[in-house]
Short mmCIF file of N, CA, C and O in Angstrom, two decimals:
data_model
loop_
_atom_site.label_atom_id
_atom_site.label_comp_id
_atom_site.label_asym_id
_atom_site.label_seq_id
_atom_site.Cartn_x
_atom_site.Cartn_y
_atom_site.Cartn_z
N UNK W 28 7.54 19.90 0.12
CA UNK W 28 7.31 18.25 1.76
C UNK W 28 7.45 17.04 1.69
O UNK W 28 6.65 16.93 -0.57
N UNK W 29 7.59 16.15 1.42
CA UNK W 29 7.60 14.58 1.80
C UNK W 29 5.86 14.18 1.99
O UNK W 29 4.84 15.22 2.61
N UNK W 30 5.69 13.69 0.13
CA UNK W 30 3.59 13.51 0.10
C UNK W 30 4.41 12.15 -0.24
O UNK W 30 4.76 11.30 -0.79
N UNK W 31 2.99 11.23 0.07
CA UNK W 31 2.98 9.30 -0.07
C UNK W 31 1.14 10.01 -0.32
O UNK W 31 0.93 9.87 -0.20
N UNK W 32 0.36 9.56 -1.55
CA UNK W 32 -0.96 9.93 -2.34
C UNK W 32 -0.88 8.80 -1.79
O UNK W 32 -0.48 8.16 -3.17
N UNK W 33 -1.86 8.35 -1.76
CA UNK W 33 -2.18 7.02 -2.39
C UNK W 33 -3.78 7.50 -2.95
O UNK W 33 -4.13 8.42 -3.30
N UNK W 34 -3.78 6.49 -4.34
CA UNK W 34 -5.70 5.82 -4.79
C UNK W 34 -5.38 4.33 -5.42
O UNK W 34 -5.47 3.88 -5.50
N UNK W 35 -6.78 4.76 -6.78
CA UNK W 35 -7.29 3.34 -7.08
C UNK W 35 -8.03 2.39 -5.58
O UNK W 35 -8.43 1.21 -6.44
N UNK W 36 -8.39 2.84 -4.75
CA UNK W 36 -8.98 1.80 -4.13
C UNK W 36 -10.79 2.10 -4.80
O UNK W 36 -10.96 3.02 -5.44
N UNK W 37 -10.63 1.44 -4.48
CA UNK W 37 -12.85 1.86 -4.43
C UNK W 37 -13.61 -0.02 -4.25
O UNK W 37 -13.58 -0.78 -3.32
N UNK W 38 -14.80 -0.14 -4.83
CA UNK W 38 -16.27 -1.61 -4.22
C UNK W 38 -15.64 -1.92 -5.42
O UNK W 38 -15.83 -1.76 -6.57
N UNK W 39 -15.70 -3.45 -5.05
CA UNK W 39 -15.10 -4.57 -6.11
C UNK W 39 -16.12 -5.39 -5.41
O UNK W 39 -15.33 -5.33 -3.60
N UNK W 40 -16.89 -6.37 -5.66
CA UNK W 40 -17.47 -7.61 -5.12
C UNK W 40 -15.12 -8.94 -5.27
O UNK W 40 -14.84 -9.06 -5.36
N UNK W 41 -16.59 -9.36 -4.23
CA UNK W 41 -15.29 -10.90 -4.07
C UNK W 41 -15.36 -11.68 -4.70
O UNK W 41 -15.85 -12.15 -5.83
N UNK W 42 -13.38 -11.72 -4.84
CA UNK W 42 -12.35 -12.20 -5.59
C UNK W 42 -13.06 -12.43 -7.31
O UNK W 42 -11.85 -12.11 -8.08
N UNK W 43 -12.36 -9.97 -6.74
CA UNK W 43 -12.34 -8.79 -8.76
C UNK W 43 -11.03 -8.91 -7.54
O UNK W 43 -10.25 -9.54 -6.66
N UNK W 44 -10.25 -7.88 -8.71
CA UNK W 44 -8.98 -7.23 -8.37
C UNK W 44 -9.25 -5.89 -8.52
O UNK W 44 -9.99 -5.51 -9.01
N UNK W 45 -7.95 -5.15 -7.86
CA UNK W 45 -8.00 -3.83 -7.47
C UNK W 45 -6.66 -3.51 -7.78
O UNK W 45 -5.91 -4.45 -7.66
N UNK W 46 -5.86 -2.12 -8.47
CA UNK W 46 -4.48 -2.00 -7.82
C UNK W 46 -5.01 -0.70 -7.86
O UNK W 46 -5.08 0.85 -8.10
N UNK W 47 -4.33 -0.91 -6.71
CA UNK W 47 -3.75 1.09 -5.55
C UNK W 47 -2.17 1.43 -6.34
O UNK W 47 -0.67 1.02 -6.39
N UNK W 48 -2.63 3.18 -6.62
CA UNK W 48 -1.38 3.27 -6.78
C UNK W 48 -1.23 4.43 -5.50
O UNK W 48 -1.34 4.87 -4.95
N UNK W 49 0.76 4.19 -5.26
CA UNK W 49 1.16 5.82 -4.43
C UNK W 49 1.87 5.76 -4.99
O UNK W 49 3.33 5.87 -5.73
N UNK W 50 1.05 7.34 -5.56
CA UNK W 50 3.17 8.24 -5.94
C UNK W 50 3.52 9.24 -5.07
O UNK W 50 2.60 9.65 -3.34
N UNK W 51 4.74 8.85 -4.49
CA UNK W 51 6.05 9.65 -4.30
C UNK W 51 6.90 10.82 -3.87
O UNK W 51 6.44 11.35 -5.61
N UNK W 52 6.82 11.90 -3.59
CA UNK W 52 7.34 13.53 -3.56
C UNK W 52 7.78 13.32 -2.51
O UNK W 52 7.66 13.95 -1.33
N UNK W 53 8.73 15.02 -2.77
CA UNK W 53 9.84 15.64 -1.13
C UNK W 53 10.64 14.94 -1.46
O UNK W 53 11.21 15.81 -0.48
N UNK W 54 11.07 13.76 -1.76
CA UNK W 54 12.29 12.35 -0.71
C UNK W 54 13.30 12.57 -2.49
O UNK W 54 12.47 11.95 -3.17
N UNK W 55 14.25 11.66 -2.22
CA UNK W 55 14.73 10.42 -3.14
C UNK W 55 14.17 9.41 -3.03
O UNK W 55 14.47 8.33 -2.44
N UNK W 56 12.71 9.05 -3.92
CA UNK W 56 12.13 8.47 -3.45
C UNK W 56 13.19 6.46 -3.69
O UNK W 56 12.82 5.98 -2.89
N UNK W 57 13.67 6.48 -4.33
CA UNK W 57 14.49 5.31 -4.73
C UNK W 57 15.86 4.82 -4.54
O UNK W 57 15.94 3.34 -4.15
N UNK W 58 16.00 5.80 -3.36
CA UNK W 58 16.64 5.27 -0.88
C UNK W 58 15.63 3.65 -0.28
O UNK W 58 15.90 3.55 0.38
N UNK W 59 13.71 4.13 -0.66
CA UNK W 59 13.05 4.35 0.49
C UNK W 59 12.61 2.96 -0.15
O UNK W 59 12.48 3.16 -1.15
N UNK W 60 12.64 2.40 1.27
CA UNK W 60 11.94 0.71 1.31
C UNK W 60 10.42 1.70 1.23
O UNK W 60 10.26 2.55 1.37
N UNK W 61 9.48 0.57 1.03
CA UNK W 61 8.08 1.06 1.22
C UNK W 61 7.37 0.24 0.84
O UNK W 61 6.96 -1.36 0.99
N UNK W 62 6.32 0.99 2.48
CA UNK W 62 5.61 -0.47 2.25
C UNK W 62 3.89 0.60 2.64
O UNK W 62 3.60 1.60 2.41
N UNK W 63 3.38 -0.28 2.15
CA UNK W 63 1.25 -0.92 2.75
C UNK W 63 0.54 -1.69 3.47
O UNK W 63 1.40 -2.80 4.21
N UNK W 64 -0.02 -0.58 4.34
CA UNK W 64 -0.98 -1.32 4.93
C UNK W 64 -1.65 -0.70 4.70
O UNK W 64 -2.31 -0.16 4.56
N UNK W 65 -2.89 -1.52 5.69
CA UNK W 65 -4.17 -1.05 6.04
C UNK W 65 -4.60 -0.69 7.56
O UNK W 65 -4.29 -1.62 8.30
N UNK W 66 -5.80 -0.79 7.50
CA UNK W 66 -6.98 -0.27 8.95
C UNK W 66 -7.82 -0.97 8.51
O UNK W 66 -9.42 -0.06 7.59
N UNK W 67 -9.13 -1.13 8.80
CA UNK W 67 -9.77 -1.99 8.95
C UNK W 67 -11.25 -1.27 9.88
O UNK W 67 -10.34 -0.79 11.51
N UNK W 68 -12.53 -0.81 9.95
CA UNK W 68 -13.15 -0.49 10.81
C UNK W 68 -12.59 -1.45 12.45
O UNK W 68 -12.36 -1.83 12.38
N UNK W 69 -12.91 -0.56 13.53
CA UNK W 69 -11.85 -0.80 15.09
C UNK W 69 -11.26 -2.06 15.28
O UNK W 69 -10.20 -1.66 15.65
N UNK W 70 -9.28 -2.13 14.15
CA UNK W 70 -8.90 -2.64 13.80
C UNK W 70 -7.78 -1.99 14.62
O UNK W 70 -7.56 -1.03 12.99
N UNK W 71 -6.61 -2.69 14.72
CA UNK W 71 -4.83 -1.71 14.55
C UNK W 71 -4.81 -1.50 13.22
O UNK W 71 -4.80 -2.41 12.39
N UNK W 72 -3.52 -0.34 12.73
CA UNK W 72 -2.77 -0.64 11.02
C UNK W 72 -2.48 -1.31 11.35
O UNK W 72 -1.25 -1.75 12.23
N UNK W 73 -1.69 -2.05 10.16
CA UNK W 73 -1.81 -3.27 10.03
C UNK W 73 -0.79 -3.87 8.95
O UNK W 73 -1.20 -3.02 7.80
N UNK W 74 0.43 -4.49 9.56
CA UNK W 74 1.28 -3.72 7.90
C UNK W 74 0.96 -4.85 6.68
O UNK W 74 0.91 -6.27 6.90
N UNK W 75 0.76 -5.15 5.17
CA UNK W 75 1.01 -6.10 4.57
C UNK W 75 1.20 -6.26 3.71
O UNK W 75 1.55 -7.35 3.23
N UNK W 76 2.80 -5.58 3.10
CA UNK W 76 4.00 -5.43 1.75
C UNK W 76 4.83 -4.15 2.15
O UNK W 76 4.58 -3.24 3.13
N UNK W 77 5.48 -4.51 1.75
CA UNK W 77 7.41 -4.23 1.45
C UNK W 77 7.91 -4.47 -0.09
O UNK W 77 7.92 -5.53 0.12
N UNK W 78 8.68 -3.67 0.24
CA UNK W 78 9.53 -3.44 -1.08
C UNK W 78 10.47 -2.61 -0.98
O UNK W 78 10.43 -2.42 -0.23
N UNK W 79 11.37 -3.13 -1.38
CA UNK W 79 13.21 -2.42 -1.37
C UNK W 79 13.53 -1.02 -2.26
O UNK W 79 12.50 -1.19 -3.32
N UNK W 80 14.23 -1.60 -2.07
CA UNK W 80 14.22 0.48 -1.88
C UNK W 80 14.47 0.32 -4.20
O UNK W 80 14.33 1.21 -4.85
N UNK W 81 15.09 -1.41 -4.38
CA UNK W 81 15.61 -1.31 -5.24
C UNK W 81 14.41 -2.30 -6.57
O UNK W 81 13.39 -2.46 -7.58
N UNK W 82 13.37 -2.39 -5.42
CA UNK W 82 12.54 -3.53 -5.82
C UNK W 82 12.81 -5.33 -5.66
O UNK W 82 12.45 -6.33 -6.30
N UNK W 83 14.34 -5.31 -4.89
CA UNK W 83 14.89 -6.47 -5.52
C UNK W 83 13.48 -8.15 -4.38
O UNK W 83 14.70 -8.44 -4.73
N UNK W 84 13.12 -7.07 -3.92
CA UNK W 84 13.05 -8.09 -2.85
C UNK W 84 11.74 -7.46 -2.12
O UNK W 84 11.30 -6.10 -1.65
N UNK W 85 10.57 -8.39 -1.92
CA UNK W 85 9.38 -8.38 -1.19
C UNK W 85 8.94 -9.43 -0.60
O UNK W 85 9.77 -10.38 0.27
N UNK W 86 8.26 -8.96 0.91
CA UNK W 86 7.40 -9.49 1.99
C UNK W 86 6.01 -9.35 2.53
O UNK W 86 5.23 -8.25 1.85
N UNK W 87 5.71 -9.86 2.36
CA UNK W 87 4.12 -9.80 2.20
C UNK W 87 3.35 -10.64 3.68
O UNK W 87 4.09 -11.21 4.19
N UNK W 88 2.16 -9.98 4.13
CA UNK W 88 1.18 -10.81 5.15
C UNK W 88 0.74 -12.32 4.92
O UNK W 88 0.84 -12.09 3.57
N UNK W 89 0.51 -12.89 5.51
CA UNK W 89 0.17 -14.49 5.11
C UNK W 89 -0.86 -13.86 4.38
O UNK W 89 -1.32 -14.91 3.77
N UNK W 90 -1.73 -13.07 5.55
CA UNK W 90 -3.44 -13.34 5.23
C UNK W 90 -3.22 -13.33 3.40
O UNK W 90 -4.03 -12.86 3.02
N UNK W 91 -2.72 -11.56 3.20
CA UNK W 91 -2.15 -11.74 1.84
C UNK W 91 -0.95 -12.64 0.72
O UNK W 91 -0.92 -11.99 -1.18
N UNK W 92 -0.39 -12.84 1.13
CA UNK W 92 0.80 -13.71 -0.11
C UNK W 92 0.24 -14.89 -0.64
O UNK W 92 -1.65 -15.71 -0.56
N UNK W 93 0.73 -14.12 -2.21
CA UNK W 93 -0.40 -15.49 -3.05
C UNK W 93 -1.07 -14.48 -3.87
O UNK W 93 -1.83 -14.76 -4.31
N UNK W 94 -2.19 -13.59 -3.24
CA UNK W 94 -3.47 -12.38 -3.88
C UNK W 94 -2.59 -11.63 -4.11
O UNK W 94 -3.22 -10.10 -4.74
N UNK W 95 -1.87 -10.64 -2.70
CA UNK W 95 -1.79 -9.43 -3.27
C UNK W 95 -0.03 -9.34 -4.09
O UNK W 95 1.25 -10.52 -3.60
N UNK W 96 0.24 -8.22 -4.62
CA UNK W 96 1.73 -8.49 -5.12
C UNK W 96 2.05 -6.89 -5.12
O UNK W 96 1.22 -5.12 -6.12
N UNK W 97 3.15 -6.56 -4.09
CA UNK W 97 3.59 -5.01 -4.56
C UNK W 97 4.57 -5.08 -5.40
O UNK W 97 5.96 -6.22 -5.62
N UNK W 98 4.91 -4.15 -5.70
CA UNK W 98 6.29 -3.78 -6.88
C UNK W 98 6.04 -1.37 -6.79
O UNK W 98 5.38 -1.12 -6.73
N UNK W 99 6.97 -1.67 -8.21
CA UNK W 99 7.41 -0.30 -8.20
C UNK W 99 8.48 0.25 -9.13
O UNK W 99 9.18 -0.71 -9.25
N UNK W 100 8.33 1.44 -9.00
CA UNK W 100 8.20 2.12 -11.24
C UNK W 100 9.02 3.12 -10.47
O UNK W 100 8.51 4.41 -9.80
N UNK W 101 10.38 3.70 -10.04
CA UNK W 101 11.59 4.97 -9.76
C UNK W 101 11.49 6.01 -10.44
O UNK W 101 11.58 6.41 -9.98
N UNK W 102 11.69 5.22 -11.98
CA UNK W 102 11.04 5.91 -12.89
C UNK W 102 10.38 7.19 -12.00
O UNK W 102 10.46 9.45 -13.43
N UNK W 103 8.56 6.75 -12.21
CA UNK W 103 8.02 7.27 -12.31
C UNK W 103 7.50 7.76 -10.77
O UNK W 103 6.45 7.99 -10.32
N UNK W 104 8.07 7.49 -9.53
CA UNK W 104 8.16 7.53 -8.26
C UNK W 104 7.11 7.01 -7.40
O UNK W 104 6.35 7.56 -6.88
N UNK W 105 6.40 5.90 -7.56
CA UNK W 105 4.99 5.40 -7.60
C UNK W 105 5.91 3.49 -7.22
O UNK W 105 5.72 3.23 -8.04
N UNK W 106 4.42 3.33 -6.68
CA UNK W 106 4.49 2.48 -5.49
C UNK W 106 3.43 1.94 -5.91
O UNK W 106 2.55 2.52 -5.82
N UNK W 107 2.60 1.03 -5.90
CA UNK W 107 2.04 -0.17 -6.82
C UNK W 107 1.45 -1.17 -5.44
O UNK W 107 2.62 -2.14 -4.91
N UNK W 108 0.38 -1.59 -6.59
CA UNK W 108 -0.30 -3.32 -4.40
C UNK W 108 -1.24 -2.98 -5.56
O UNK W 108 -2.19 -3.49 -6.19
N UNK W 109 -0.86 -5.15 -6.32
CA UNK W 109 -1.51 -5.39 -7.11
C UNK W 109 -2.71 -6.27 -6.17
O UNK W 109 -1.69 -7.31 -5.87
N UNK W 110 -4.60 -5.74 -6.29
CA UNK W 110 -4.70 -7.03 -4.69
C UNK W 110 -5.53 -8.65 -6.19
O UNK W 110 -6.57 -7.76 -6.35
N UNK W 111 -5.64 -9.24 -5.81
CA UNK W 111 -6.36 -9.99 -6.92
C UNK W 111 -6.88 -11.48 -5.28
O UNK W 111 -7.18 -11.47 -4.85
N UNK W 112 -8.26 -11.85 -5.88
CA UNK W 112 -8.62 -12.32 -5.39
C UNK W 112 -9.25 -11.81 -4.03
O UNK W 112 -9.06 -12.20 -2.81
N UNK W 113 -9.54 -10.69 -3.45
CA UNK W 113 -10.32 -10.49 -3.70
C UNK W 113 -11.19 -10.64 -2.36
O UNK W 113 -11.89 -11.23 -2.85
N UNK W 114 -10.98 -11.08 -0.64
CA UNK W 114 -11.91 -11.43 -0.10
C UNK W 114 -12.64 -9.76 0.60
O UNK W 114 -12.14 -9.01 0.80
N UNK W 115 -13.89 -9.95 1.57
CA UNK W 115 -14.31 -8.64 2.30
C UNK W 115 -13.85 -8.26 3.19
O UNK W 115 -13.91 -7.79 3.79
N UNK W 116 -13.12 -9.97 3.87
CA UNK W 116 -11.70 -9.41 4.97
C UNK W 116 -11.25 -8.05 4.79
O UNK W 116 -10.23 -7.07 5.66
N UNK W 117 -10.34 -7.54 3.19
CA UNK W 117 -9.39 -6.80 3.39
C UNK W 117 -10.50 -5.86 2.71
O UNK W 117 -9.12 -4.83 2.75
N UNK W 118 -11.16 -5.60 3.22
CA UNK W 118 -12.63 -4.27 3.40
C UNK W 118 -10.67 -3.60 3.90
O UNK W 118 -11.35 -4.04 5.39
N UNK W 119 -10.20 -2.79 4.23
CA UNK W 119 -10.25 -1.31 4.70
C UNK W 119 -9.66 -0.07 4.44
O UNK W 119 -9.97 0.18 2.56
N UNK W 120 -9.23 0.57 4.66
CA UNK W 120 -8.19 1.60 4.34
C UNK W 120 -6.93 1.70 4.01
O UNK W 120 -6.33 0.89 4.63
N UNK W 121 -5.90 1.44 2.90
CA UNK W 121 -4.51 1.53 2.70
C UNK W 121 -3.93 2.49 2.60
O UNK W 121 -4.40 3.37 1.62
N UNK W 122 -2.34 2.59 3.26
CA UNK W 122 -1.99 3.64 3.30
C UNK W 122 -0.53 2.76 3.24
O UNK W 122 -0.10 1.66 3.48
N UNK W 123 0.33 3.95 2.14
CA UNK W 123 1.83 3.74 1.85
C UNK W 123 1.98 4.48 3.04
O UNK W 123 2.13 5.42 3.20
N UNK W 124 3.32 3.98 3.50
CA UNK W 124 4.85 4.64 3.97
C UNK W 124 6.26 4.17 3.62
O UNK W 124 6.10 3.03 3.25
N UNK W 125 6.66 5.06 3.78
CA UNK W 125 8.59 5.35 3.14
C UNK W 125 9.16 5.38 4.89
O UNK W 125 9.18 6.56 5.82
N UNK W 126 10.32 4.76 5.73
CA UNK W 126 10.85 5.56 6.41
C UNK W 126 11.09 7.11 6.32
O UNK W 126 13.03 6.73 7.20
N UNK W 127 11.06 7.76 6.30
CA UNK W 127 11.78 9.50 6.18
C UNK W 127 11.40 10.27 6.96
O UNK W 127 9.79 9.89 7.72
N UNK W 128 12.77 10.45 7.90
CA UNK W 128 12.53 11.46 9.39
C UNK W 128 11.02 12.89 8.80
O UNK W 128 10.33 12.31 9.88
N UNK W 129 10.53 12.54 7.81
CA UNK W 129 9.28 14.06 7.07
C UNK W 129 8.22 12.63 6.75
O UNK W 129 7.38 13.65 6.87
N UNK W 130 8.15 12.05 6.94
CA UNK W 130 6.61 10.90 6.94
C UNK W 130 5.51 11.45 7.48
O UNK W 130 5.97 11.53 9.24
N UNK W 131 3.86 11.41 6.79
CA UNK W 131 3.09 11.85 7.74
C UNK W 131 2.77 10.77 7.57
O UNK W 131 2.36 10.82 6.37
N UNK W 132 1.65 9.93 8.20
CA UNK W 132 0.59 8.62 7.21
C UNK W 132 -0.43 10.47 6.37
O UNK W 132 -0.76 11.46 7.04
N UNK W 133 -0.57 9.95 5.47
CA UNK W 133 -2.33 10.51 4.56
C UNK W 133 -3.24 9.70 4.99
O UNK W 133 -3.89 9.69 6.06
N UNK W 134 -4.52 9.91 3.89
CA UNK W 134 -5.99 10.45 3.63
C UNK W 134 -5.86 8.40 3.65
O UNK W 134 -7.14 8.21 3.86
N UNK W 135 -5.46 7.47 2.69
CA UNK W 135 -5.06 7.14 2.56
C UNK W 135 -5.72 6.88 1.39
O UNK W 135 -6.69 7.42 1.02
N UNK W 136 -6.28 5.04 0.81
CA UNK W 136 -7.49 5.23 -0.68
C UNK W 136 -8.45 3.95 0.26
O UNK W 136 -7.64 2.45 0.44
N UNK W 137 -9.10 4.46 0.67
CA UNK W 137 -10.26 2.62 0.75
C UNK W 137 -10.99 1.66 0.02
O UNK W 137 -11.21 1.74 -1.00
N UNK W 138 -10.50 0.57 0.14
CA UNK W 138 -11.22 -0.32 -0.63
C UNK W 138 -12.33 -0.67 0.76
O UNK W 138 -12.42 -1.77 1.23
N UNK W 139 -12.84 -1.45 -0.28
CA UNK W 139 -13.79 -2.24 0.47
C UNK W 139 -14.97 -3.58 -1.44
O UNK W 139 -15.12 -3.01 -2.06
N UNK W 140 -14.79 -4.34 0.07
CA UNK W 140 -14.89 -5.68 -0.80
C UNK W 140 -16.42 -6.14 -0.67
O UNK W 140 -16.39 -7.04 0.55
N UNK W 141 -17.33 -6.48 -1.29
CA UNK W 141 -18.69 -6.38 -1.00
C UNK W 141 -19.53 -6.49 -2.26
O UNK W 141 -19.49 -6.26 -2.80
N UNK W 142 -20.38 -8.35 -1.50
CA UNK W 142 -21.19 -8.32 -2.89
C UNK W 142 -22.72 -6.57 -3.13
O UNK W 142 -22.51 -6.35 -1.94
#
């Protein structure tokens, strides 16, 4: 079955960095664009970053542009989100997404930015 498993979250201080991973299985990974979403307490899930199937193009929410970098390694069926200069408002559960017909939201990985 289609699986996207997030990892790499944790507690980090403002200005710090974290790298998230999304490990995919059960589908033709290299055929799909992949996105990172996040959901903060009491907020809607929001799109953070997108990468095309080849990794040739990326897009970012304005709030993270210049600080976050999405990348992928198709040989490893993995997408990454490098997060630098983290702010308290980045605190959220982070999820990865691919538009496969069998996709279901996973558990995500918690990122907490706090002193």
